[in-house]
JSON list of C-alpha atoms in Angstrom, two decimals:
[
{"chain": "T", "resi": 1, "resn": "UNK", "atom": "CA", "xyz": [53.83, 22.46, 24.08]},
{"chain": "T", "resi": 2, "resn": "UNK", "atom": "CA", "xyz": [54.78, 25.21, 22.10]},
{"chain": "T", "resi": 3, "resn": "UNK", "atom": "CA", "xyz": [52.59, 28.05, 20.90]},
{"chain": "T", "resi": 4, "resn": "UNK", "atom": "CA", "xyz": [52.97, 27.61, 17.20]},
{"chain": "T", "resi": 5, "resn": "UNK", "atom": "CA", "xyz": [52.16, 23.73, 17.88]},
{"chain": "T", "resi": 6, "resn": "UNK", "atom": "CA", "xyz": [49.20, 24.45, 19.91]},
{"chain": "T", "resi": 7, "resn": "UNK", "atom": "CA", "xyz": [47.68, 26.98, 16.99]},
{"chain": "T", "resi": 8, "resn": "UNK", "atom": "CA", "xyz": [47.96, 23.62, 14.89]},
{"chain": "T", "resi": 9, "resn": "UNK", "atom": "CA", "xyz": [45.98, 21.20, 17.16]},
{"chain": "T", "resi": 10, "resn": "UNK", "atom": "CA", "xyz": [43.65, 24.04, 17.44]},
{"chain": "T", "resi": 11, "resn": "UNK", "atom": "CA", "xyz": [43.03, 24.40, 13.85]},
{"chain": "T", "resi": 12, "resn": "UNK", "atom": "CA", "xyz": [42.99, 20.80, 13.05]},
{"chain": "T", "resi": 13, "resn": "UNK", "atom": "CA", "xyz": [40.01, 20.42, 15.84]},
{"chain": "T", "resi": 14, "resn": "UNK", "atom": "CA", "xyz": [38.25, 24.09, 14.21]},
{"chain": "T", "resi": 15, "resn": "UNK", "atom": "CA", "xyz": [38.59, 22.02, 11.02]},
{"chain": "T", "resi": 16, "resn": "UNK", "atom": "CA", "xyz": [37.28, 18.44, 12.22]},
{"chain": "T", "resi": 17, "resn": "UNK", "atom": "CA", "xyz": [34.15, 20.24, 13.97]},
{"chain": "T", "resi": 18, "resn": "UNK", "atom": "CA", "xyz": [33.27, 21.65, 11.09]},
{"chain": "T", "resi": 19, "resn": "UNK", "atom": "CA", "xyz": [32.80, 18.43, 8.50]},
{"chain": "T", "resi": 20, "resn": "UNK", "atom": "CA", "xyz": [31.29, 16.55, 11.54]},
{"chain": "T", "resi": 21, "resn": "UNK", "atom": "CA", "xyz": [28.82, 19.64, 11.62]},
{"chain": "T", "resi": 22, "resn": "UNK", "atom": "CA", "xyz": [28.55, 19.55, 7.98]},
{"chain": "T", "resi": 23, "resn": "UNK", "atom": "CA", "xyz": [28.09, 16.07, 7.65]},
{"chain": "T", "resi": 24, "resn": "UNK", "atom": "CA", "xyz": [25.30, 16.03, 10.32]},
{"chain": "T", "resi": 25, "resn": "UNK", "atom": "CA", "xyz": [23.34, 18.86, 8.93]},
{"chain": "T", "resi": 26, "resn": "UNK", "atom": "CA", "xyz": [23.41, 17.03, 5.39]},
{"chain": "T", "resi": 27, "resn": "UNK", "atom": "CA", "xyz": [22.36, 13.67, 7.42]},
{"chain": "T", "resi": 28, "resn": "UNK", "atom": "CA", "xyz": [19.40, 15.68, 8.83]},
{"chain": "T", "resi": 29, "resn": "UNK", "atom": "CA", "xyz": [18.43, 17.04, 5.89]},
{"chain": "T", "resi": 30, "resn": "UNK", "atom": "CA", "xyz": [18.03, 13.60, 4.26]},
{"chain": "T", "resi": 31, "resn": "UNK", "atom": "CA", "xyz": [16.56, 12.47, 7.27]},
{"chain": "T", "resi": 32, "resn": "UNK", "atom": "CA", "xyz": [13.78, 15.02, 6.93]},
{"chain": "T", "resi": 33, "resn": "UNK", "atom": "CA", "xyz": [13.58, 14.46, 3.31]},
{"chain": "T", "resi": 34, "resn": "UNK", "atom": "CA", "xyz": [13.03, 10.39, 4.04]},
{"chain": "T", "resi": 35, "resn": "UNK", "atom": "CA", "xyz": [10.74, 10.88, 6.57]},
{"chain": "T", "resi": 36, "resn": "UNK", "atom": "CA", "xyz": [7.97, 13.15, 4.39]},
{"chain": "T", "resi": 37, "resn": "UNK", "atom": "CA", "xyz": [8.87, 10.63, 1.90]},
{"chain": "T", "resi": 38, "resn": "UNK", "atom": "CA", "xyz": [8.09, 8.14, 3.77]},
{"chain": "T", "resi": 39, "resn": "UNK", "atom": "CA", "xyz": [4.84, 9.88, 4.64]},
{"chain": "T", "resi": 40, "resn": "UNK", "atom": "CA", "xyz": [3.58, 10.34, 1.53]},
{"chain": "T", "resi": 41, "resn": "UNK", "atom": "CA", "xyz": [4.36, 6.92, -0.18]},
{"chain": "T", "resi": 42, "resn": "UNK", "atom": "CA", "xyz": [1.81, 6.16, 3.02]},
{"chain": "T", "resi": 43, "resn": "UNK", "atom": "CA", "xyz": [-0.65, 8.01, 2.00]},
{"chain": "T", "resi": 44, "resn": "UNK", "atom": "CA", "xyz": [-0.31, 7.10, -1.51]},
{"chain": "T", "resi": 45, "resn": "UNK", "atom": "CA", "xyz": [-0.27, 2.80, -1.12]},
{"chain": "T", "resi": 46, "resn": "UNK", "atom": "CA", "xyz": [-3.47, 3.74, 0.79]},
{"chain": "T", "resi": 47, "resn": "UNK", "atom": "CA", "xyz": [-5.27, 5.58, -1.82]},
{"chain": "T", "resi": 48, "resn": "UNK", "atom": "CA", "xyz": [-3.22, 2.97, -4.31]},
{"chain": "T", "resi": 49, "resn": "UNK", "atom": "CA", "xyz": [-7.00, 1.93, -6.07]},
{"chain": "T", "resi": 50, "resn": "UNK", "atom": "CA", "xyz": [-9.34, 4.25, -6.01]},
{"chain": "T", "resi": 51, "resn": "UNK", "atom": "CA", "xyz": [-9.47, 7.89, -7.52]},
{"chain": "T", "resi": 52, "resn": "UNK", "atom": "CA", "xyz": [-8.40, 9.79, -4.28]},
{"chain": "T", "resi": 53, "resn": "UNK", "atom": "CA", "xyz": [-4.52, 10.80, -4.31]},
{"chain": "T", "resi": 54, "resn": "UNK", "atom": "CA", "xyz": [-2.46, 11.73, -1.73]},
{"chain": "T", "resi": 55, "resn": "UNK", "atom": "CA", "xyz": [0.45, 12.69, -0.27]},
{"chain": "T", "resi": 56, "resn": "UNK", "atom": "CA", "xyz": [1.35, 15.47, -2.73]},
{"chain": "T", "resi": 57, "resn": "UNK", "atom": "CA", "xyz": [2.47, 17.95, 0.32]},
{"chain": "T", "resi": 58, "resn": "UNK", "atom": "CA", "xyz": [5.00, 15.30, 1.79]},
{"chain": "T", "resi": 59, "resn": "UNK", "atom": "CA", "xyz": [6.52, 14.67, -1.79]},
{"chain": "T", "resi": 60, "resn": "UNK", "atom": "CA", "xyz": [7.41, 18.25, -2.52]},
{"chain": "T", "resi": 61, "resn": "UNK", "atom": "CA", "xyz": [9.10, 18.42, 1.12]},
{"chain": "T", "resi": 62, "resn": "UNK", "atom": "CA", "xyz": [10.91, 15.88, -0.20]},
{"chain": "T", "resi": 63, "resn": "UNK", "atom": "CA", "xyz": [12.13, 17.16, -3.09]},
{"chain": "T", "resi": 64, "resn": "UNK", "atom": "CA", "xyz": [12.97, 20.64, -1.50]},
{"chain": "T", "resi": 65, "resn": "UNK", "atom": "CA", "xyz": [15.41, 18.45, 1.14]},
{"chain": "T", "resi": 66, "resn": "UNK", "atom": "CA", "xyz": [16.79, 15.76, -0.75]},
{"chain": "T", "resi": 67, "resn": "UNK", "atom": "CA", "xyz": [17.92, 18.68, -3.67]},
{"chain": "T", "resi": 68, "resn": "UNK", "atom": "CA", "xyz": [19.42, 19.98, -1.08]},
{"chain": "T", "resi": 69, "resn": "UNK", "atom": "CA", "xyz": [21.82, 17.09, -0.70]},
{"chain": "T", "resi": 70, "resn": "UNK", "atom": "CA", "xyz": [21.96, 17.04, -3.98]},
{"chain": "T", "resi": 71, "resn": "UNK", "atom": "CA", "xyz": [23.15, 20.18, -4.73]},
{"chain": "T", "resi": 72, "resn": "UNK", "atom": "CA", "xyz": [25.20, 20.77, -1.95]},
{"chain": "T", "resi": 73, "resn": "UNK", "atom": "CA", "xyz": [26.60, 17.50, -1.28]},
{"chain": "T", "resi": 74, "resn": "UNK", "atom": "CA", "xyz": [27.23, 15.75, -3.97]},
{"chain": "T", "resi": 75, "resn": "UNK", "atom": "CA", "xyz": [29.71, 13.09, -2.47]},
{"chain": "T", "resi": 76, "resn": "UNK", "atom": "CA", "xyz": [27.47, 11.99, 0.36]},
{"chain": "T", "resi": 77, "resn": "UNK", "atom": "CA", "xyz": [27.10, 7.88, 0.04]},
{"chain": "T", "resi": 78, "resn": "UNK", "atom": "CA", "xyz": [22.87, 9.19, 0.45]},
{"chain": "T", "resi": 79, "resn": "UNK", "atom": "CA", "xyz": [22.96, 10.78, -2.91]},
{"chain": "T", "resi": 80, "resn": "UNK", "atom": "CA", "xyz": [21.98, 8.02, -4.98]},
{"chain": "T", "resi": 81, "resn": "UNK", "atom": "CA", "xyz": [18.87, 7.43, -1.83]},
{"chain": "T", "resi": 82, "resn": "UNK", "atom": "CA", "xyz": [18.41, 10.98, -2.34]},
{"chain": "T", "resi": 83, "resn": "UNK", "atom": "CA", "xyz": [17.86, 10.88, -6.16]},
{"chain": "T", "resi": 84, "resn": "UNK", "atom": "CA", "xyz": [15.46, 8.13, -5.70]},
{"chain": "T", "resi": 85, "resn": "UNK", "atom": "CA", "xyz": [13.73, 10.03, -3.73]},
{"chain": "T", "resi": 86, "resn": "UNK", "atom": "CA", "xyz": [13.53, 13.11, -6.01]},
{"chain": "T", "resi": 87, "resn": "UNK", "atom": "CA", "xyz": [12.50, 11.23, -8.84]},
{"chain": "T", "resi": 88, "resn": "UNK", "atom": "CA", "xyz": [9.61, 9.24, -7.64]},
{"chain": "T", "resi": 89, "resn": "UNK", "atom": "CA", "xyz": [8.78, 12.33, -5.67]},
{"chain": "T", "resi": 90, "resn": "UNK", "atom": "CA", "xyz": [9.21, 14.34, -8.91]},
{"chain": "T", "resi": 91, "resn": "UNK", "atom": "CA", "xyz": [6.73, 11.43, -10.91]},
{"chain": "T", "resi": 92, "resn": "UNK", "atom": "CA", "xyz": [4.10, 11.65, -8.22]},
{"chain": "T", "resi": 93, "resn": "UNK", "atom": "CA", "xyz": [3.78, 15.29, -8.43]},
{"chain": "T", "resi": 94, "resn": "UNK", "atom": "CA", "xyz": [3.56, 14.85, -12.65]},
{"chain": "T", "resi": 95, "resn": "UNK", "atom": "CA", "xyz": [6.48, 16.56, -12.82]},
{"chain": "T", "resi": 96, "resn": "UNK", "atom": "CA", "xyz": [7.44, 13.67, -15.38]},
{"chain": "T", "resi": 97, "resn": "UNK", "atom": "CA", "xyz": [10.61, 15.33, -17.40]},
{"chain": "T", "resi": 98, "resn": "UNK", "atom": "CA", "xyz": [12.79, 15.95, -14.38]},
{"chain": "T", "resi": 99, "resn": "UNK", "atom": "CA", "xyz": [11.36, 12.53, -12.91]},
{"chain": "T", "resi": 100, "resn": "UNK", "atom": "CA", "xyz": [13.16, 11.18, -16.17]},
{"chain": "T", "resi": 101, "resn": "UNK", "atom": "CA", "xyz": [16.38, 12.94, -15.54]},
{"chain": "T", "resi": 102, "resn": "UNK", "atom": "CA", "xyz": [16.45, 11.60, -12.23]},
{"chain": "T", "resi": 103, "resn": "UNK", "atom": "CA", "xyz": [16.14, 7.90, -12.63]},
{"chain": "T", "resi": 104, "resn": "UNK", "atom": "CA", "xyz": [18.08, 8.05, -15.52]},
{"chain": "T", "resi": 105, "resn": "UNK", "atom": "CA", "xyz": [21.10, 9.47, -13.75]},
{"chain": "T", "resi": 106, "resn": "UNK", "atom": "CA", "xyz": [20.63, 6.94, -10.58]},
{"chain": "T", "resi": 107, "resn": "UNK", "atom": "CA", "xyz": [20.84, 3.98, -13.25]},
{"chain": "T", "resi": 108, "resn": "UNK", "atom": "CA", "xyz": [23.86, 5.48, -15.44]},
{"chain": "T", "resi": 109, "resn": "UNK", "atom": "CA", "xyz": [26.16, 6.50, -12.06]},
{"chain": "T", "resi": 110, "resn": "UNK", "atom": "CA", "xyz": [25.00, 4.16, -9.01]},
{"chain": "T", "resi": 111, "resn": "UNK", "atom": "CA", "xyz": [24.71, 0.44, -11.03]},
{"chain": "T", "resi": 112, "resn": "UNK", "atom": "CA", "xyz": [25.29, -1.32, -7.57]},
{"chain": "T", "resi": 113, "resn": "UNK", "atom": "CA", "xyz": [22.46, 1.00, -5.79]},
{"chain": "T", "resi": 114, "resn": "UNK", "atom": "CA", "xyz": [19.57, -0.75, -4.18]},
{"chain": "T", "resi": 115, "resn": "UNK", "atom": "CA", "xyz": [17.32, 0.83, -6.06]},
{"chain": "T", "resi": 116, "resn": "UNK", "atom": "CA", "xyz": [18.14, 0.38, -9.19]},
{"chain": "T", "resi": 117, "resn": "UNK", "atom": "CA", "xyz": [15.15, -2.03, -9.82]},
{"chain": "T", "resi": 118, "resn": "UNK", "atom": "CA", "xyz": [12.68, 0.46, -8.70]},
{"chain": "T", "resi": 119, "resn": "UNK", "atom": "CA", "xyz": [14.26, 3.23, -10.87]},
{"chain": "T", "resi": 120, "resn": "UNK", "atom": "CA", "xyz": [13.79, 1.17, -14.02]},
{"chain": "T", "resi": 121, "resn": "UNK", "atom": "CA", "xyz": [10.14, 0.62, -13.37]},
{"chain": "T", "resi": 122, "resn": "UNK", "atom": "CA", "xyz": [9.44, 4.01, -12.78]},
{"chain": "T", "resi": 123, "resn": "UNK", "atom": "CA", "xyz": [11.69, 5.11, -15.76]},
{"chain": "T", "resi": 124, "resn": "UNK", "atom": "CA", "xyz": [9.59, 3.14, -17.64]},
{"chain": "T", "resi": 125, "resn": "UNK", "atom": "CA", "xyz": [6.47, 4.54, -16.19]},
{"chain": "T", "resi": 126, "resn": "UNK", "atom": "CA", "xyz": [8.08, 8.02, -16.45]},
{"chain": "T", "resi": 127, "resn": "UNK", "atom": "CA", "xyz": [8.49, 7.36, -20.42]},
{"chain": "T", "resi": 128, "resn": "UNK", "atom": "CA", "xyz": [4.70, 6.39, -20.73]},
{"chain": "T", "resi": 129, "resn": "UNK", "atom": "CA", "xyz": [3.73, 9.45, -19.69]},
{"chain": "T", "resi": 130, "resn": "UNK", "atom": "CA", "xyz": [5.99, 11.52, -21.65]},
{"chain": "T", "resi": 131, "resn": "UNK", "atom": "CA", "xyz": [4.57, 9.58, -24.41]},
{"chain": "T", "resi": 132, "resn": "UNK", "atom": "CA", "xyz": [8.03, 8.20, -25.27]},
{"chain": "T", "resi": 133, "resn": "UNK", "atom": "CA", "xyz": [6.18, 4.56, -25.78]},
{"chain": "T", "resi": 134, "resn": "UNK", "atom": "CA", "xyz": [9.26, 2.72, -27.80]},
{"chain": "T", "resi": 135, "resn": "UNK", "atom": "CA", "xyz": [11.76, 3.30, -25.05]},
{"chain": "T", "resi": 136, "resn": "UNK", "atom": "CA", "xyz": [8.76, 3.02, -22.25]},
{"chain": "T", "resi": 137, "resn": "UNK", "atom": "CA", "xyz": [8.09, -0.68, -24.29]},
{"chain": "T", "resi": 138, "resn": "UNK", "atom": "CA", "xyz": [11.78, -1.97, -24.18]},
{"chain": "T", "resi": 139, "resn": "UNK", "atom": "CA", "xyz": [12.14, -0.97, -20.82]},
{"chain": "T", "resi": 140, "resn": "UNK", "atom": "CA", "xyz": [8.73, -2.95, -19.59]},
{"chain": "T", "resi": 141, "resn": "UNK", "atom": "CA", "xyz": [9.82, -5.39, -21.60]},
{"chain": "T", "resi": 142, "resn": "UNK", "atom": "CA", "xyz": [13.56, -6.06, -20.12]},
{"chain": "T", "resi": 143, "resn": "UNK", "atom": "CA", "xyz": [11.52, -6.12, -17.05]},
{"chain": "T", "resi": 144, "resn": "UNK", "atom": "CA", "xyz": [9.10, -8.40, -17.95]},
{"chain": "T", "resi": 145, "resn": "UNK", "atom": "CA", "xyz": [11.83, -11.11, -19.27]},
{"chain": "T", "resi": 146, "resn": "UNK", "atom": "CA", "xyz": [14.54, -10.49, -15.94]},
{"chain": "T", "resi": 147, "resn": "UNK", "atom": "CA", "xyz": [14.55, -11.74, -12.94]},
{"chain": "T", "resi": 148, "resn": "UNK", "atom": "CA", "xyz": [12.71, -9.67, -10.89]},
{"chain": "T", "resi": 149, "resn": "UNK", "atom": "CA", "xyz": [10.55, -9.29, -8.09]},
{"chain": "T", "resi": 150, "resn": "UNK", "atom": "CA", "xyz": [6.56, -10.64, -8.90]},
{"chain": "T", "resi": 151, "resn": "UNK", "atom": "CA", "xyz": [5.05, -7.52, -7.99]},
{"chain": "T", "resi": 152, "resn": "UNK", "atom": "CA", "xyz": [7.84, -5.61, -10.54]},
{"chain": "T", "resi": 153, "resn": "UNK", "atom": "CA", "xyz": [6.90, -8.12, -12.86]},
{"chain": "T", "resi": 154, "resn": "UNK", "atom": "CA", "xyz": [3.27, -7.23, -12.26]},
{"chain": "T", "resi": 155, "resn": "UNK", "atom": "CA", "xyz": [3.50, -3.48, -13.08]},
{"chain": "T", "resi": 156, "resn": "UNK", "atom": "CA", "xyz": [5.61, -4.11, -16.40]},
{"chain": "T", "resi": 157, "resn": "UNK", "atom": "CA", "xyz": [2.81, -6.45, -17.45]},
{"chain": "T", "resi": 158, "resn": "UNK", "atom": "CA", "xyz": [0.47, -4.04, -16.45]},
{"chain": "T", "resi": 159, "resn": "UNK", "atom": "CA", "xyz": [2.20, -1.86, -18.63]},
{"chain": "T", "resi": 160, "resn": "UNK", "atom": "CA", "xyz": [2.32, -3.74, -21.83]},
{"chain": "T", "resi": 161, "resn": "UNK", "atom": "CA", "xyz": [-0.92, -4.90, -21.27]},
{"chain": "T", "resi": 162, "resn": "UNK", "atom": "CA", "xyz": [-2.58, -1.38, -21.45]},
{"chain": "T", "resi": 163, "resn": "UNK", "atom": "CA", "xyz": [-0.51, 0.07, -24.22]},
{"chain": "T", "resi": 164, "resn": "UNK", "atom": "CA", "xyz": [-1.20, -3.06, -26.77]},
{"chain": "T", "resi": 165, "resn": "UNK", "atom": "CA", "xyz": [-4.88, -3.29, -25.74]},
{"chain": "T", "resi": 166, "resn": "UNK", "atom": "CA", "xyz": [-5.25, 0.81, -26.15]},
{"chain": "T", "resi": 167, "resn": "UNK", "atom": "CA", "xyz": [-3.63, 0.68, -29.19]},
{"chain": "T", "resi": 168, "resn": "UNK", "atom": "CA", "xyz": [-6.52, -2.19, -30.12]},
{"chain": "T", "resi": 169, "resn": "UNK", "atom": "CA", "xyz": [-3.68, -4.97, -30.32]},
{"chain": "T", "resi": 170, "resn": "UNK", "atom": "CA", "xyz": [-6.25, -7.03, -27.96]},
{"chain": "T", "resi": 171, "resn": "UNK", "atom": "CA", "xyz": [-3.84, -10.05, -29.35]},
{"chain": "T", "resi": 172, "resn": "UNK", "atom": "CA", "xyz": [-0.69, -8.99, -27.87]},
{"chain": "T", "resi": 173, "resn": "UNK", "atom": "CA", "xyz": [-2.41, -7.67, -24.60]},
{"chain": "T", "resi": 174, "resn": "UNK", "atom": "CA", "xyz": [-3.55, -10.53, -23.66]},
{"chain": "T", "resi": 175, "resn": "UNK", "atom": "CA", "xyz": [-0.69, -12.96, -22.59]},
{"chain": "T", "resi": 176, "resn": "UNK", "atom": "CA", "xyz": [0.57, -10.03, -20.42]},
{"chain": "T", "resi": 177, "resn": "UNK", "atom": "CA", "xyz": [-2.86, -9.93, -18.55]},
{"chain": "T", "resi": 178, "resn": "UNK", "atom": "CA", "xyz": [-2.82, -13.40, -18.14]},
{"chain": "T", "resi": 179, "resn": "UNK", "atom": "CA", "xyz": [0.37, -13.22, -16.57]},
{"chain": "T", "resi": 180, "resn": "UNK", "atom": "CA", "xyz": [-0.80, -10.78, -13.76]},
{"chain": "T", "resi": 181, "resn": "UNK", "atom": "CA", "xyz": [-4.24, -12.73, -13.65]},
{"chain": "T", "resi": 182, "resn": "UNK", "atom": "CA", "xyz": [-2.36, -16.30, -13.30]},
{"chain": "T", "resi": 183, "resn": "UNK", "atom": "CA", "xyz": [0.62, -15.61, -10.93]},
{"chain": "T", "resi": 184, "resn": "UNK", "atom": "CA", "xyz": [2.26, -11.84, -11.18]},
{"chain": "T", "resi": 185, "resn": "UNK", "atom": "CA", "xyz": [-0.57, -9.79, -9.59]},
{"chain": "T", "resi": 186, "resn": "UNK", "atom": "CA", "xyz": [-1.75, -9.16, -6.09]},
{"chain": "T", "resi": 187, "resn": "UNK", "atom": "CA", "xyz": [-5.17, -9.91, -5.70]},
{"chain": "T", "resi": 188, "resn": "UNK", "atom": "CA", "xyz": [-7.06, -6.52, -6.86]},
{"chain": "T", "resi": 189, "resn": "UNK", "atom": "CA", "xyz": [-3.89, -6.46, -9.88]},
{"chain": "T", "resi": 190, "resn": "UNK", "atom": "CA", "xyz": [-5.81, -10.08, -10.84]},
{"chain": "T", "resi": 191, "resn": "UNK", "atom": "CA", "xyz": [-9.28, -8.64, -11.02]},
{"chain": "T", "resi": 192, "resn": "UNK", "atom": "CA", "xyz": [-7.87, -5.48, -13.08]},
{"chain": "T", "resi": 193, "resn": "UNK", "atom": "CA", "xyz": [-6.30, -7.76, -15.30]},
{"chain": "T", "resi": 194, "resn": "UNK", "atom": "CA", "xyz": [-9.40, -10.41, -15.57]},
{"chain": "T", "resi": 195, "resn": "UNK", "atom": "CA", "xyz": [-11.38, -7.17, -16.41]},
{"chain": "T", "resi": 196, "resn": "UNK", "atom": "CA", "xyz": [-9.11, -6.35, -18.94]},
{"chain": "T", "resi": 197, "resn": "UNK", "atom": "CA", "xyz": [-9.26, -10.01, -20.62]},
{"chain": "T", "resi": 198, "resn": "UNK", "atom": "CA", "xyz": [-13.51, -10.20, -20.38]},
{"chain": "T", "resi": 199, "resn": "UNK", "atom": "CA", "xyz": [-13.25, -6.55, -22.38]},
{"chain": "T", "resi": 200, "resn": "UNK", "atom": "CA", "xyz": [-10.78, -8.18, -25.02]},
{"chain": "T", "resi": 201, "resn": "UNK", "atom": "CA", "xyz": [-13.18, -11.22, -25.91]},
{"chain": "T", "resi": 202, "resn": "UNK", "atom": "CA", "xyz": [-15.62, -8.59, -25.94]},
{"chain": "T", "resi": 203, "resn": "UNK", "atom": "CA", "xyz": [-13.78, -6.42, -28.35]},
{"chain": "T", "resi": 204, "resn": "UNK", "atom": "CA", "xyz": [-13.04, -9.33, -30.44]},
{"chain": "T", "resi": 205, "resn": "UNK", "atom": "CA", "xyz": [-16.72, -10.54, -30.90]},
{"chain": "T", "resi": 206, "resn": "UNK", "atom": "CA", "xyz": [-16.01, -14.06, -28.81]},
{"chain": "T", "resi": 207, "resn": "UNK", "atom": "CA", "xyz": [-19.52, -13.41, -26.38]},
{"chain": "T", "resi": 208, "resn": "UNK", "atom": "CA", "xyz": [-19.59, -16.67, -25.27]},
{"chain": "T", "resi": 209, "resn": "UNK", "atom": "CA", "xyz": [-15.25, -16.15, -23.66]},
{"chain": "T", "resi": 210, "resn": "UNK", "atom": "CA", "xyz": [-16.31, -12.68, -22.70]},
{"chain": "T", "resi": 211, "resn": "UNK", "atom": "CA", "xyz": [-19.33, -14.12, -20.71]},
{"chain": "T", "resi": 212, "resn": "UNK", "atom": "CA", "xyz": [-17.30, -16.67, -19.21]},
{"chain": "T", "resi": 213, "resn": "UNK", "atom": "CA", "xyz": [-14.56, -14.26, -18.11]},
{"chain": "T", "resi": 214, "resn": "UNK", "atom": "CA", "xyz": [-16.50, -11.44, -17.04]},
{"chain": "T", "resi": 215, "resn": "UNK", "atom": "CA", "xyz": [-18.28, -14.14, -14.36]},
{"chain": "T", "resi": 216, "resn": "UNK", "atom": "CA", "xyz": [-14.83, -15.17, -13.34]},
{"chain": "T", "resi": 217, "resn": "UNK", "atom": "CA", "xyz": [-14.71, -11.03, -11.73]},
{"chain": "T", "resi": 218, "resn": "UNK", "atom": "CA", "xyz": [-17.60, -11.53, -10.21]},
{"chain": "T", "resi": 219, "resn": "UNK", "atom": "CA", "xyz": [-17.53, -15.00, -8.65]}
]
């Protein structure tokens, strides 16, 4: 083998260590970015109904790891996992406008990605609390109307629920809560919505519904 040859196999190896080291620190960075993720979506679903929050911590380890795939590695197959992770991590820490930019780049770039479902619901939820309601609306609304998953179907309910009956539309609140009440909603999403319906007969001067309905929460 000749010197000049042997340079060439050495560089091609030099070269092929280096994106297999590359590649392995970005797939440990994502790794680490998942797994405090993962953590604090735990700690949130377990503090889902009452007033306590939690994992705040694990969701801005999150974000400081998965930007880092981001930014760095922009043609890794995990960056549309890693902007899903950013932007829910991004809306649990209220950071709401770079939430927004988030989900909406995971829907416009990654249509086949598995979580484009879960992106739309929280783009949705995202535009609520930027108080963009029209475009927070339609998206609840496609929601609402597609096929998707009950418990998706739940939270855009949920949604359109809360903004008619805040905005004292108790008329066009109520089918939504029924929805969640009747089939959508897990079994603490039916008392919130029951809750909801009892207040609207309230608000609307029928006692005798509101009666009925508020001992439907308690019996």
């Amino acid at each position: 083998m000749t010197k000049k040859r042997l340079t060439y196999i050495t560089l091609l190896l030099c070269i092929a260590a280096f994106i297999c080291q590359s590649g392995c620190v970005y797939y440990n960075t994502f790794y680490n970015a998942k797994k405090a993720f993962n953590k604090a979506e735990k700690a949130r679903e377990k503090n889902k109904y009452t007033s306590r929050t939690g994992g705040g911590q694990q969701y801005k380890i999150a974000i400081e790891k998965a930007l880092k795939v981001i930014e760095n590695n922009p043609n890794t197959k995990y960056y549309d996992d890693a902007l899903y992770v950013v932007g829910v991590s991004y809306y649990y820490t209220r950071q709401y406008g770079k939430a927004d930019r988030r989900f909406r780049e995971l829907l416009a770039n990654y249509t086949e990605s598995p979580y484009v479902k879960e992106s739309e619901l929280y783009l949705a939820k995202t535009k609520l609390k930027l108080r963009e309601q029209t475009q927070a609306m339609e998206l609840f609304e496609n929601i609402f109307n597609a096929d998707y998953e009950k418990s998706f179907k739940a939270e855009a309910a949920m949604g359109l629920g809360r903004y008619y009956y805040e905005n004292r539309n108790i008329a066009d609140a109520q089918p939504y809560f029924y929805a969640v009440r009747d089939s959508l909603g897990d079994k603490i999403e039916k008392k919130i919505a029951q809750k909801y319906i009892a207040d609207g007969y309230y608000a609307l001067f029928k006692f005798d519904d509101a009666q009925s309905a508020y001992l439907q929460i308690i019996g």
